[in-house]
Short mmCIF file of N, CA and C in Angstrom, two decimals:
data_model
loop_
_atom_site.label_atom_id
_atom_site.label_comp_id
_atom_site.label_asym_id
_atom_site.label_seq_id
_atom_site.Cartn_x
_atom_site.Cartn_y
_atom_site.Cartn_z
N UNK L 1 98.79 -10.32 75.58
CA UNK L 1 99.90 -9.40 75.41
C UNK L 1 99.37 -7.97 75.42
N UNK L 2 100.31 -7.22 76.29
CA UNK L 2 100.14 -5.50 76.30
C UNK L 2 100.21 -5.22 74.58
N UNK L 3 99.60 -4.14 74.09
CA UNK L 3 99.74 -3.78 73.30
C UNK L 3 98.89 -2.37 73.08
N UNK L 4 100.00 -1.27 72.44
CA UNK L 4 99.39 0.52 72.17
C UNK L 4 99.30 0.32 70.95
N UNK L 5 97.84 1.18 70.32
CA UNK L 5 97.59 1.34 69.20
C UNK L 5 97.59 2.87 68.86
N UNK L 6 97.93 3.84 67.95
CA UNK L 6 97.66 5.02 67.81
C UNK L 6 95.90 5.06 68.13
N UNK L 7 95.42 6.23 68.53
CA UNK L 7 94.06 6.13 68.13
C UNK L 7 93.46 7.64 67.47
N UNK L 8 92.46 7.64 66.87
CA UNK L 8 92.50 9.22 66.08
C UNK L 8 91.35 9.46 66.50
N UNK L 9 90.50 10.36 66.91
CA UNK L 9 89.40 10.81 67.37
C UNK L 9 88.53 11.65 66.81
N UNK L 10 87.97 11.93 65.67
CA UNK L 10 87.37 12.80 65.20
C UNK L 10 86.18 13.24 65.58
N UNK L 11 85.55 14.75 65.19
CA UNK L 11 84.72 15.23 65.81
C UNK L 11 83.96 15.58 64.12
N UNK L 12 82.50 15.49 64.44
CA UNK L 12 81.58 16.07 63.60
C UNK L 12 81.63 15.10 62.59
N UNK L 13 81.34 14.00 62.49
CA UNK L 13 81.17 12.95 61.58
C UNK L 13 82.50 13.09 60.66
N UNK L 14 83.58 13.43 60.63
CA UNK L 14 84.89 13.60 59.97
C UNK L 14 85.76 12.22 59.34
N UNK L 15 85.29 11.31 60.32
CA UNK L 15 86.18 10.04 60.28
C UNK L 15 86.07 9.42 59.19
N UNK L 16 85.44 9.19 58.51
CA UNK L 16 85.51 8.43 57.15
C UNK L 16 85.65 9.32 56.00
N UNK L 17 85.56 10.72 56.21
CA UNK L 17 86.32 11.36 55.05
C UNK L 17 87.85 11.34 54.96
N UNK L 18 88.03 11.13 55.99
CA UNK L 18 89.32 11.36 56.57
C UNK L 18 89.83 9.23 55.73
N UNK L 19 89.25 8.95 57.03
CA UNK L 19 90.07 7.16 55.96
C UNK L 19 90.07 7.30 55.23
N UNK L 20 89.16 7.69 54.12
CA UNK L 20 88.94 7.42 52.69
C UNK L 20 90.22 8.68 52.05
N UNK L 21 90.45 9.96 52.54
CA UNK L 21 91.29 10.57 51.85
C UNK L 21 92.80 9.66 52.51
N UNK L 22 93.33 9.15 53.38
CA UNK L 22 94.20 8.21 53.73
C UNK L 22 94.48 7.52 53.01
N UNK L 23 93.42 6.50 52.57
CA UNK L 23 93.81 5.28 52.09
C UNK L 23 94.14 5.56 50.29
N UNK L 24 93.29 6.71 49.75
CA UNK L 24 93.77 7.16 49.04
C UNK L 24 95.14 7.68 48.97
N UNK L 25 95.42 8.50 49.21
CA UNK L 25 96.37 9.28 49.63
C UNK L 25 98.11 8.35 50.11
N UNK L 26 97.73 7.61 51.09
CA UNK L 26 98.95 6.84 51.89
C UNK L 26 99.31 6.19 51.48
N UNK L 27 100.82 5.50 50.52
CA UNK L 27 100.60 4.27 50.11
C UNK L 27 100.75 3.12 51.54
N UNK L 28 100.31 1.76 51.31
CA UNK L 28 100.13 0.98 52.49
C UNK L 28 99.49 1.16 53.41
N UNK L 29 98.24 2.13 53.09
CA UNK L 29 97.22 2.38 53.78
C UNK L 29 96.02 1.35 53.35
N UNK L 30 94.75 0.94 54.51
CA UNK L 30 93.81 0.46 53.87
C UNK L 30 92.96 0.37 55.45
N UNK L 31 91.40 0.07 55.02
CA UNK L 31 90.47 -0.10 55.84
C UNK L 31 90.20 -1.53 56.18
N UNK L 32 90.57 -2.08 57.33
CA UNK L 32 90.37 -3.55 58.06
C UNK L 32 89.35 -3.97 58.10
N UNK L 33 88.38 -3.08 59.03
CA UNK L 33 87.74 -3.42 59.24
C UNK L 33 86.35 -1.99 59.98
N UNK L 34 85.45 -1.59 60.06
CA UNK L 34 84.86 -0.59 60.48
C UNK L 34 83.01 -0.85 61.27
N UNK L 35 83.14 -0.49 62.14
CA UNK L 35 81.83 -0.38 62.93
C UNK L 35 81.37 0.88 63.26
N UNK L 36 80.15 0.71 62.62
CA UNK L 36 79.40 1.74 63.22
C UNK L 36 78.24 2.36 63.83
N UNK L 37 77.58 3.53 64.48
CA UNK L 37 76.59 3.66 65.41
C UNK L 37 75.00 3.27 64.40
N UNK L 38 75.00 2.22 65.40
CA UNK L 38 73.28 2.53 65.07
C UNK L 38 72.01 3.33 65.46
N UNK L 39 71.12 3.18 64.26
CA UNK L 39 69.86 3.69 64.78
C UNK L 39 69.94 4.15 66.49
N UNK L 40 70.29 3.06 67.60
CA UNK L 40 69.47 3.29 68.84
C UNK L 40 70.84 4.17 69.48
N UNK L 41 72.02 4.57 68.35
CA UNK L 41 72.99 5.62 69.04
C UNK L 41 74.19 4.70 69.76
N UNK L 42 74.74 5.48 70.88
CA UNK L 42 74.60 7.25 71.22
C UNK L 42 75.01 8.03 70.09
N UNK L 43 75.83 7.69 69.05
CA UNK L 43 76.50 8.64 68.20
C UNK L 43 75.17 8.75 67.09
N UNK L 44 75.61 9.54 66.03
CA UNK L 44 74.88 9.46 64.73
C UNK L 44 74.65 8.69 64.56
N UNK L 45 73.35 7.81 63.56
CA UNK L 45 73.42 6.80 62.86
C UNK L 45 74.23 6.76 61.41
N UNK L 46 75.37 5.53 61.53
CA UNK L 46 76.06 5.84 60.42
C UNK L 46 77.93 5.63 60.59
N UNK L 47 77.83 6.53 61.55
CA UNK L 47 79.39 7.43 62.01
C UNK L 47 80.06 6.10 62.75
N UNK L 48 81.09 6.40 62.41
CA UNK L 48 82.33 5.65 63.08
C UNK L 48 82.67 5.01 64.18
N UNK L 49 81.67 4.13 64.84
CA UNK L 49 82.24 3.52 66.61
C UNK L 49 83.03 3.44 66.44
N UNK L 50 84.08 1.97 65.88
CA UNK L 50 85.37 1.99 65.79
C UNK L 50 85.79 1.63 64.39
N UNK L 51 86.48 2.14 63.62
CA UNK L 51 87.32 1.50 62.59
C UNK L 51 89.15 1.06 62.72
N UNK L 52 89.20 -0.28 62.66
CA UNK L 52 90.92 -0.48 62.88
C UNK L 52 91.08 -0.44 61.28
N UNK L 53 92.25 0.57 61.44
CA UNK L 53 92.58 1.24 59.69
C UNK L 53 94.46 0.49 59.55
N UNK L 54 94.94 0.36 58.73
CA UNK L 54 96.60 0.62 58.60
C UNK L 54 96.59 1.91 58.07
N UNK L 55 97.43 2.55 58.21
CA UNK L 55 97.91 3.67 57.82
C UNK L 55 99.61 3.89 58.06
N UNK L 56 100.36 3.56 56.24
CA UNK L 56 101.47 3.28 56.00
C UNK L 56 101.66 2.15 56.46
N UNK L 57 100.92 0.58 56.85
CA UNK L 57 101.15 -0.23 57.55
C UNK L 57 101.26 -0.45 59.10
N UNK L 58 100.56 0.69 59.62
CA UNK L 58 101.06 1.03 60.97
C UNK L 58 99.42 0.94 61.49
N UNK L 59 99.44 -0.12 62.23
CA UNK L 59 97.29 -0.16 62.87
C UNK L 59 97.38 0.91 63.44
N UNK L 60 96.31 1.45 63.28
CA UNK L 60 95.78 2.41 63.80
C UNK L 60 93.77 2.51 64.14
N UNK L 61 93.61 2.94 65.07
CA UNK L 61 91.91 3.16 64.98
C UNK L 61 91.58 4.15 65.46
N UNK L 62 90.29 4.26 64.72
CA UNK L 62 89.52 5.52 64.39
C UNK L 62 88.33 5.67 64.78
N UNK L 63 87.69 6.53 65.16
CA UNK L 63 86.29 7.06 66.10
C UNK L 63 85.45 8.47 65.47
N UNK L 64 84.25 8.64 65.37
CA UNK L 64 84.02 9.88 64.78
C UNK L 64 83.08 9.77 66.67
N UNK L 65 83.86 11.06 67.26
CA UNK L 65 83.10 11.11 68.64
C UNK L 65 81.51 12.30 68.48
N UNK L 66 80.42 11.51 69.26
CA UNK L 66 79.52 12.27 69.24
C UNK L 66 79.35 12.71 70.29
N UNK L 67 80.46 13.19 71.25
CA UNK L 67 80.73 14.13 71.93
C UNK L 67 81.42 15.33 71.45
N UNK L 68 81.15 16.77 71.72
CA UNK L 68 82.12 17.85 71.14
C UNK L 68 83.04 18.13 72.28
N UNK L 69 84.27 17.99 71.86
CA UNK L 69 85.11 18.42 72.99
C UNK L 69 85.87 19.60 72.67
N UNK L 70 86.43 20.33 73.52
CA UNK L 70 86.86 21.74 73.72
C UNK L 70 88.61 21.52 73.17
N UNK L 71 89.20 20.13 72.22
CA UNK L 71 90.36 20.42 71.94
C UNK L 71 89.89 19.28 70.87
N UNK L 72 90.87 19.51 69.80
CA UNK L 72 91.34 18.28 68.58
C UNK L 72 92.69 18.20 68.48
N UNK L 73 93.05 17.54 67.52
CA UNK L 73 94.19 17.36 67.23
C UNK L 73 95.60 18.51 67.51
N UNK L 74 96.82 18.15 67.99
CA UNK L 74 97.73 18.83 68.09
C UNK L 74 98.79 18.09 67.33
N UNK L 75 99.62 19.26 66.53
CA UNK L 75 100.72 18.66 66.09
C UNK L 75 102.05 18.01 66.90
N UNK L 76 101.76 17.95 68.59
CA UNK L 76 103.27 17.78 69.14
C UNK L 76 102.82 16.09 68.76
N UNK L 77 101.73 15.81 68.65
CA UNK L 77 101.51 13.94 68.05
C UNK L 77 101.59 13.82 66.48
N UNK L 78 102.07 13.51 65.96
CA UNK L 78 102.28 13.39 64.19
C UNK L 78 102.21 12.12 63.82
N UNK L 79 102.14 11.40 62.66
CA UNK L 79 102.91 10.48 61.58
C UNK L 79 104.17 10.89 61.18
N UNK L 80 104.96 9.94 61.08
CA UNK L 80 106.11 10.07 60.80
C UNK L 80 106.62 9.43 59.61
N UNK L 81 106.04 9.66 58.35
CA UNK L 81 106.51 8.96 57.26
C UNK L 81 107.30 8.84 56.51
N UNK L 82 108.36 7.73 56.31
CA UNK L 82 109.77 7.63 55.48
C UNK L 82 109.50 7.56 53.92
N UNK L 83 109.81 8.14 53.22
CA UNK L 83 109.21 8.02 51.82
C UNK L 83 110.92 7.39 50.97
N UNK L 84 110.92 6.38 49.99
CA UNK L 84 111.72 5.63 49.58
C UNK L 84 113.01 6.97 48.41
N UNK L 85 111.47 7.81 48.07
CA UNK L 85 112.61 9.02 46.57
C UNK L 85 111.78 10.38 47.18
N UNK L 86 112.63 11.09 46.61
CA UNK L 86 111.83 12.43 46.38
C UNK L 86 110.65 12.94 46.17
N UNK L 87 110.59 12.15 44.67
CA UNK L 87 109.13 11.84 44.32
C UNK L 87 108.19 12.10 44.92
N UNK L 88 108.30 11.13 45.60
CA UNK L 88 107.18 10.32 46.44
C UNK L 88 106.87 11.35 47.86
N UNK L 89 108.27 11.98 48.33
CA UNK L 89 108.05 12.62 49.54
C UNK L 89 107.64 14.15 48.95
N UNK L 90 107.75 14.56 47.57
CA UNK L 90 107.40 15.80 47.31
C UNK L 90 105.29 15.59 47.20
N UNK L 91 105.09 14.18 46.58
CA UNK L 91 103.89 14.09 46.49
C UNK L 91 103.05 13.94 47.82
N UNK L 92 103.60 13.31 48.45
CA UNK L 92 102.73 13.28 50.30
C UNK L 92 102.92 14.74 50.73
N UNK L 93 103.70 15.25 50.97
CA UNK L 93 103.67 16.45 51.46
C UNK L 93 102.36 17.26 51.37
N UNK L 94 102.44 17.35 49.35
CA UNK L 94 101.64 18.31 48.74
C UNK L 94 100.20 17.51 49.10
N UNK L 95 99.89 16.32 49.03
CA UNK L 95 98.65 16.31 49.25
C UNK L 95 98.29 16.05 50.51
N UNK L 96 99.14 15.50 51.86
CA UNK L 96 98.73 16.03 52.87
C UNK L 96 98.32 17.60 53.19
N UNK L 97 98.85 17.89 52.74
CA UNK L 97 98.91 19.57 53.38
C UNK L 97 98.13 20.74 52.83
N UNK L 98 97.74 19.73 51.69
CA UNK L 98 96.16 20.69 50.57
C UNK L 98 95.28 20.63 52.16
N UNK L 99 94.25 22.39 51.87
CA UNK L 99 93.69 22.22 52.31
C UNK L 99 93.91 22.40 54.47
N UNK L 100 95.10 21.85 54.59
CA UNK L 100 95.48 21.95 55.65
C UNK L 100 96.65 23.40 56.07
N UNK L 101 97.83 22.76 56.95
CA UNK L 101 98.63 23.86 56.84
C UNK L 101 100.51 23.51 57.09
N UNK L 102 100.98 24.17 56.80
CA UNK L 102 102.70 23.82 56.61
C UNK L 102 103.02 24.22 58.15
N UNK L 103 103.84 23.27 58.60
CA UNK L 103 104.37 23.34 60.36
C UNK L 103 105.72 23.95 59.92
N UNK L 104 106.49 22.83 58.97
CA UNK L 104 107.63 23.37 58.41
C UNK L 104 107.45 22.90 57.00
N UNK L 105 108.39 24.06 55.95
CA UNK L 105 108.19 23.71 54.50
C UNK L 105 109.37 22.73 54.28
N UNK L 106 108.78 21.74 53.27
CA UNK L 106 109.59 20.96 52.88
C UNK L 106 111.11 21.26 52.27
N UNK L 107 112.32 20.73 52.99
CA UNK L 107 113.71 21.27 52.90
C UNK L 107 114.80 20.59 53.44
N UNK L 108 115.63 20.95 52.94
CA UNK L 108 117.00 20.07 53.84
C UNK L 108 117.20 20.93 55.12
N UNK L 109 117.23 20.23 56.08
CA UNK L 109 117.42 20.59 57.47
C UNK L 109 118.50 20.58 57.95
N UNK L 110 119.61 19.85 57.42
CA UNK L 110 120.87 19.31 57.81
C UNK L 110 120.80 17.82 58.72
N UNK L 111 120.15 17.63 58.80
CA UNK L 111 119.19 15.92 59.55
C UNK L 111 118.53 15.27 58.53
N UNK L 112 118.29 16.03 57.78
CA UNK L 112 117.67 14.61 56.59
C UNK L 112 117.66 16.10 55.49
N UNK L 113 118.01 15.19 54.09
CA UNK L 113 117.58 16.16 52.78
C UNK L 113 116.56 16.70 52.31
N UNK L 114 115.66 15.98 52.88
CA UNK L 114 114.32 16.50 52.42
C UNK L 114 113.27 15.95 53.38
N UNK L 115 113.01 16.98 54.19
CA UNK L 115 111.88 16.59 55.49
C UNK L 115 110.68 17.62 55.83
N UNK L 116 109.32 17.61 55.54
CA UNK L 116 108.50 18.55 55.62
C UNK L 116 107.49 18.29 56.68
N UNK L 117 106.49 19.46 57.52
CA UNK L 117 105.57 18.99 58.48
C UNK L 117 104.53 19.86 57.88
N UNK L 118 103.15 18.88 57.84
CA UNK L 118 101.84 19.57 57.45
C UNK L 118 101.17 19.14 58.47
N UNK L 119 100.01 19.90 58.58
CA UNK L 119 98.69 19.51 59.38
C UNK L 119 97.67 19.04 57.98
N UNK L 120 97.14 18.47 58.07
CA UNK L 120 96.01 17.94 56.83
C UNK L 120 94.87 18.80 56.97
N UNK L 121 94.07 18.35 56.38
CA UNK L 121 92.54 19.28 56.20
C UNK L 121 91.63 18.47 57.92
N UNK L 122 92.15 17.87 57.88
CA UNK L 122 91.46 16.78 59.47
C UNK L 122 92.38 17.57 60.69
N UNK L 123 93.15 17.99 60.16
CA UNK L 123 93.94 18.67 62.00
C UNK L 123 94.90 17.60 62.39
N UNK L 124 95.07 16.70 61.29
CA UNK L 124 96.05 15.42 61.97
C UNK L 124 97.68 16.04 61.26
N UNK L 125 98.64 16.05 62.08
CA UNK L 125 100.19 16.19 61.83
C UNK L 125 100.50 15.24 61.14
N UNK L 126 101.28 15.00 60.15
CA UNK L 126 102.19 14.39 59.04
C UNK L 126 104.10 15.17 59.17
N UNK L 127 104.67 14.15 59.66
CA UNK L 127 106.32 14.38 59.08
C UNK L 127 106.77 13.98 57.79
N UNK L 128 106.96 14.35 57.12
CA UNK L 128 107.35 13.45 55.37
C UNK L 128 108.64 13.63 55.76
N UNK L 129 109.25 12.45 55.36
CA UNK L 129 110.84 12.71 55.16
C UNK L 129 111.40 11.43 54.36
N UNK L 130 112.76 12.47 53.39
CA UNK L 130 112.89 11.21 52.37
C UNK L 130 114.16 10.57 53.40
N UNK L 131 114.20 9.32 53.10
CA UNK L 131 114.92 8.45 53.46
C UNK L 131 116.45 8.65 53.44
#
């Protein structure tokens, strides 16, 4: 069977700070499973070949590239996360977006009551929106 997975690409050994603030951070987040470069390379020894992560329940995999490339992350690609209360969507917001930066501040839009966009401290886009 065809099947698309998100995939996240990090640069400069980033990738497992990054899961680890996720899985913290996300509820229904967690680490599957993770491989990584050895001793004989090409990447760092250590760093991220592939990790298949959930994030909010949604597979996703992850790469720390030991190539530098001339672009990262853009927000027109995001997460799109439904949060169940307020609560909960006032708390993702704030700790996605520590550290990172506000696309839009969290607010009623007239499309949903409470919907906010951050970039994280990783350059990855987050939509919070309460349900």
């Amino acid at each position: 069977m065809t099947r698309a997975t998100p995939f996240l690409m990090f640069q400069h050994g980033k990738a497992e700070a990054a899961l680890d603030f996720y899985v913290e951070t996300v509820p229904g987040s967690r680490i599957v499973a993770i491989e990584r470069f050895g001793a004989e390379g090409p990447g760092p020894e250590g760093t991220i070949l592939r990790a298949h992560v959930e994030i909010a329940g949604q597979p996703v995999m992850v790469h720390d590239s030991f190539i530098v490339h001339g672009f990262d992350f853009t927000p027109s690609w995001s997460f799109f996360v439904e949060c169940a209360d307020e609560a909960e969507t006032e708390r993702l917001f704030a700790a996605l977006g520590e550290g990172g930066g506000v696309l839009m501040p969290l607010d009623n839009y007239g499309w949903s009551r409470r919907f906010g966009w951050v970039s994280d401290r990783f350059g990855v886009a987050w939509q919070v929106n309460l349900q």
